[in-house]
XYZ file of C-alpha atoms in Angstrom:
135
model
C -21.233 26.038 18.197
C -20.911 22.300 17.545
C -17.446 20.782 17.557
C -17.717 20.055 13.825
C -18.157 23.716 12.865
C -15.190 26.067 12.449
C -16.916 28.813 10.454
C -15.913 32.219 11.712
C -13.401 30.934 14.273
C -10.102 32.061 12.784
C -7.960 30.177 15.314
C -9.826 26.922 14.694
C -9.613 27.412 10.941
C -5.864 28.011 11.093
C -5.341 25.011 13.365
C -7.447 22.844 11.048
C -5.576 23.895 7.916
C -2.174 23.417 9.547
C -3.010 19.874 10.686
C -4.592 18.843 7.409
C -2.139 16.458 5.787
C -2.612 14.088 2.897
C -1.956 10.403 3.566
C 1.321 8.935 2.377
C 1.221 6.527 -0.528
C 1.509 3.016 0.896
C 4.484 0.959 -0.263
C 2.119 -1.597 -1.793
C 1.198 0.974 -4.450
C 4.756 0.713 -5.805
C 3.904 -2.614 -7.393
C 1.776 -0.756 -9.934
C 4.857 -0.333 -12.133
C 5.589 -4.075 -12.152
C 3.937 -5.924 -15.060
C 1.348 -8.598 -14.225
C 2.623 -12.113 -13.617
C 1.561 -14.089 -16.684
C 3.108 -17.353 -15.602
C 1.021 -19.974 -13.861
C -2.588 -21.036 -14.003
C -5.419 -18.973 -15.382
C -6.585 -18.096 -11.865
C -3.130 -16.723 -10.984
C -2.973 -14.663 -14.153
C -6.500 -13.303 -13.543
C -5.624 -12.464 -9.926
C -2.443 -10.680 -11.050
C -4.382 -8.594 -13.586
C -7.117 -7.901 -11.003
C -4.459 -6.854 -8.483
C -3.036 -4.365 -11.003
C -6.504 -2.945 -11.683
C -7.290 -2.628 -7.963
C -3.898 -1.055 -7.288
C -4.436 1.467 -10.106
C -7.916 2.328 -8.799
C -6.634 2.751 -5.249
C -3.743 4.892 -6.456
C -6.174 7.123 -8.374
C -8.380 7.412 -5.285
C -5.444 8.363 -3.043
C -4.291 10.927 -5.596
C -7.796 12.442 -5.688
C -7.999 12.512 -1.860
C -4.595 14.180 -1.708
C -5.662 16.852 -4.193
C -8.929 17.430 -2.309
C -7.125 17.799 1.005
C -4.628 20.270 -0.425
C -7.469 22.248 -2.006
C -9.435 22.150 1.261
C -6.430 23.371 3.216
C -5.901 26.287 0.815
C -9.597 27.214 0.954
C -9.631 27.134 4.759
C -6.506 29.310 4.940
C -8.083 31.771 2.501
C -11.326 31.827 4.497
C -9.399 32.420 7.724
C -7.640 35.342 6.074
C -10.958 36.733 4.847
C -12.459 36.439 8.329
C -9.403 38.176 9.798
C -9.686 40.992 7.246
C -13.413 41.308 7.946
C -12.702 41.438 11.692
C -10.184 44.245 11.187
C -12.606 46.156 8.971
C -15.423 45.713 11.507
C -13.195 46.841 14.362
C -12.152 49.923 12.396
C -15.769 50.735 11.571
C -16.748 50.261 15.224
C -13.919 52.538 16.378
C -14.967 55.204 13.858
C -18.584 55.011 15.009
C -17.543 55.180 18.662
C -15.438 58.259 17.941
C -18.409 59.949 16.245
C -20.695 59.129 19.172
C -18.150 60.435 21.691
C -17.724 63.646 19.654
C -21.498 64.130 19.545
C -21.673 63.559 23.295
C -18.933 66.143 23.944
C -20.692 68.644 21.659
C -23.972 68.065 23.512
C -22.292 68.588 26.882
C -20.749 71.834 25.580
C -24.147 73.030 24.333
C -25.824 72.219 27.639
C -23.001 73.852 29.585
C -23.113 76.914 27.306
C -26.879 77.387 27.603
C -26.738 76.966 31.376
C -24.030 79.614 31.654
C -26.052 82.155 29.639
C -29.075 81.834 31.895
C -26.904 82.372 34.997
C -25.379 85.623 33.658
C -28.739 87.353 32.928
C -30.904 88.823 35.665
C -34.223 87.109 36.211
C -36.364 90.201 35.461
C -34.614 91.010 32.161
C -35.897 89.336 28.959
C -33.469 86.983 27.244
C -33.236 88.929 23.957
C -32.221 92.346 25.378
C -28.584 93.041 26.132
C -28.578 96.824 26.578
C -31.129 98.973 28.429
C -33.138 101.438 26.299
C -34.398 104.847 27.439
């Protein structure tokens, strides 16, 4: 299994979901609430407006990444739980099947032991179907 795959490995899935954290909002995103600086030359005003637009876009991207990571973490935890439940169900089914096979084996041994005991009790010259002598 490649190192990038965690499908079916409940421990890896749990470890992945527990370490999955969204990035913190950088302090520079706080300037989004400050109005653009409209004093100065046209270039300064344009740069201030552009900075606000870039900050808003970056903030939206970080919010989307945060939501995706939280959703991913929840999905991985749910999948790990489903794999665990499937493992328990498979183990129970395997145990039930093993019990049936063991019971069939014990029954077969009893049948073989029972048929061997009957042939030992009867004399060799007497047919198998006759229990009492007839005159």
